[in-house]
Short mmCIF file of C-alpha atoms in Angstrom, two decimals:
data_model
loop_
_atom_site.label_atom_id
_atom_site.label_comp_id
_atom_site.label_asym_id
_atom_site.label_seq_id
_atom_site.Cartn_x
_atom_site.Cartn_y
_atom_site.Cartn_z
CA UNK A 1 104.37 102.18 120.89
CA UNK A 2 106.55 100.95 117.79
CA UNK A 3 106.13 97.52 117.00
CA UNK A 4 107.08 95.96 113.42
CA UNK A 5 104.31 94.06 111.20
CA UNK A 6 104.08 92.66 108.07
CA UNK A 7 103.16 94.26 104.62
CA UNK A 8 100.54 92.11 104.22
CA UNK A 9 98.86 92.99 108.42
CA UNK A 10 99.41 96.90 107.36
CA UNK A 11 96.97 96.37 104.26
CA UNK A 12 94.88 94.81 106.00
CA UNK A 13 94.67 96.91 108.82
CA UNK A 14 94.52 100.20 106.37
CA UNK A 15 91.88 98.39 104.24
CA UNK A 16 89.49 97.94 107.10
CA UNK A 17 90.16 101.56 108.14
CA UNK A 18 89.36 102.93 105.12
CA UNK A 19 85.91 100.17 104.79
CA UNK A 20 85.02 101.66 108.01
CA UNK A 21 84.87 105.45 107.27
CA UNK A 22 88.22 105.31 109.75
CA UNK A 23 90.37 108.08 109.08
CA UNK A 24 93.79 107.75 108.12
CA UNK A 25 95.76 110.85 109.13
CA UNK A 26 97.48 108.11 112.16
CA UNK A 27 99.20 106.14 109.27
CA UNK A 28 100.80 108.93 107.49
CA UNK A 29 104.23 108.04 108.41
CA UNK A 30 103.69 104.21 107.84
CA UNK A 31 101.80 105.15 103.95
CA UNK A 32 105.23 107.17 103.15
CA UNK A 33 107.60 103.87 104.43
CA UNK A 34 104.84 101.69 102.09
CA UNK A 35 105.39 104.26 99.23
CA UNK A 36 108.74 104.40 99.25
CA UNK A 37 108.74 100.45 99.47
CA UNK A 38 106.77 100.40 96.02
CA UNK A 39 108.13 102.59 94.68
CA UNK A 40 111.90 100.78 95.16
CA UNK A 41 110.33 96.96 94.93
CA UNK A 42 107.41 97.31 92.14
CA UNK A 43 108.50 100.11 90.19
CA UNK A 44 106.72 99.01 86.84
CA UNK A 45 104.03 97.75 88.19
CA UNK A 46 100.83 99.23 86.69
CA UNK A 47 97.31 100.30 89.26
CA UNK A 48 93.93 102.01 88.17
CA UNK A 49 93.30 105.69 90.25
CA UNK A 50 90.54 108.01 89.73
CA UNK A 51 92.97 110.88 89.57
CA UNK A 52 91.82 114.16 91.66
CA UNK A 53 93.67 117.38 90.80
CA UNK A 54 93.98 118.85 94.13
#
């Protein structure tokens, strides 16, 4: 079922997965669309990552 939410209900949401030990793998399409959204709307902005070399 598609139904359209908010940026700020998708954090949320994705925050309390991730708090939870949820996995994630059933938001994979919706991280790219949020990616893709940052990247276009807050391209400057700056975050702290513990970078992991794959």
């Amino acid at each position: 079922m598609q139904k359209e939410i908010t940026v700020a209900e998708f954090a949320e949401e994705l925050t309390a997965r991730i708090d939870g030990s949820k996995g994630i793998d059933c938001c994979k399409e919706e991280l790219k669309k949020l990616a893709a959204l940052a990247k276009e709307r807050m391209p400057d902005e700056k975050i702290t990552v513990n970078w992991k070399d794959a």
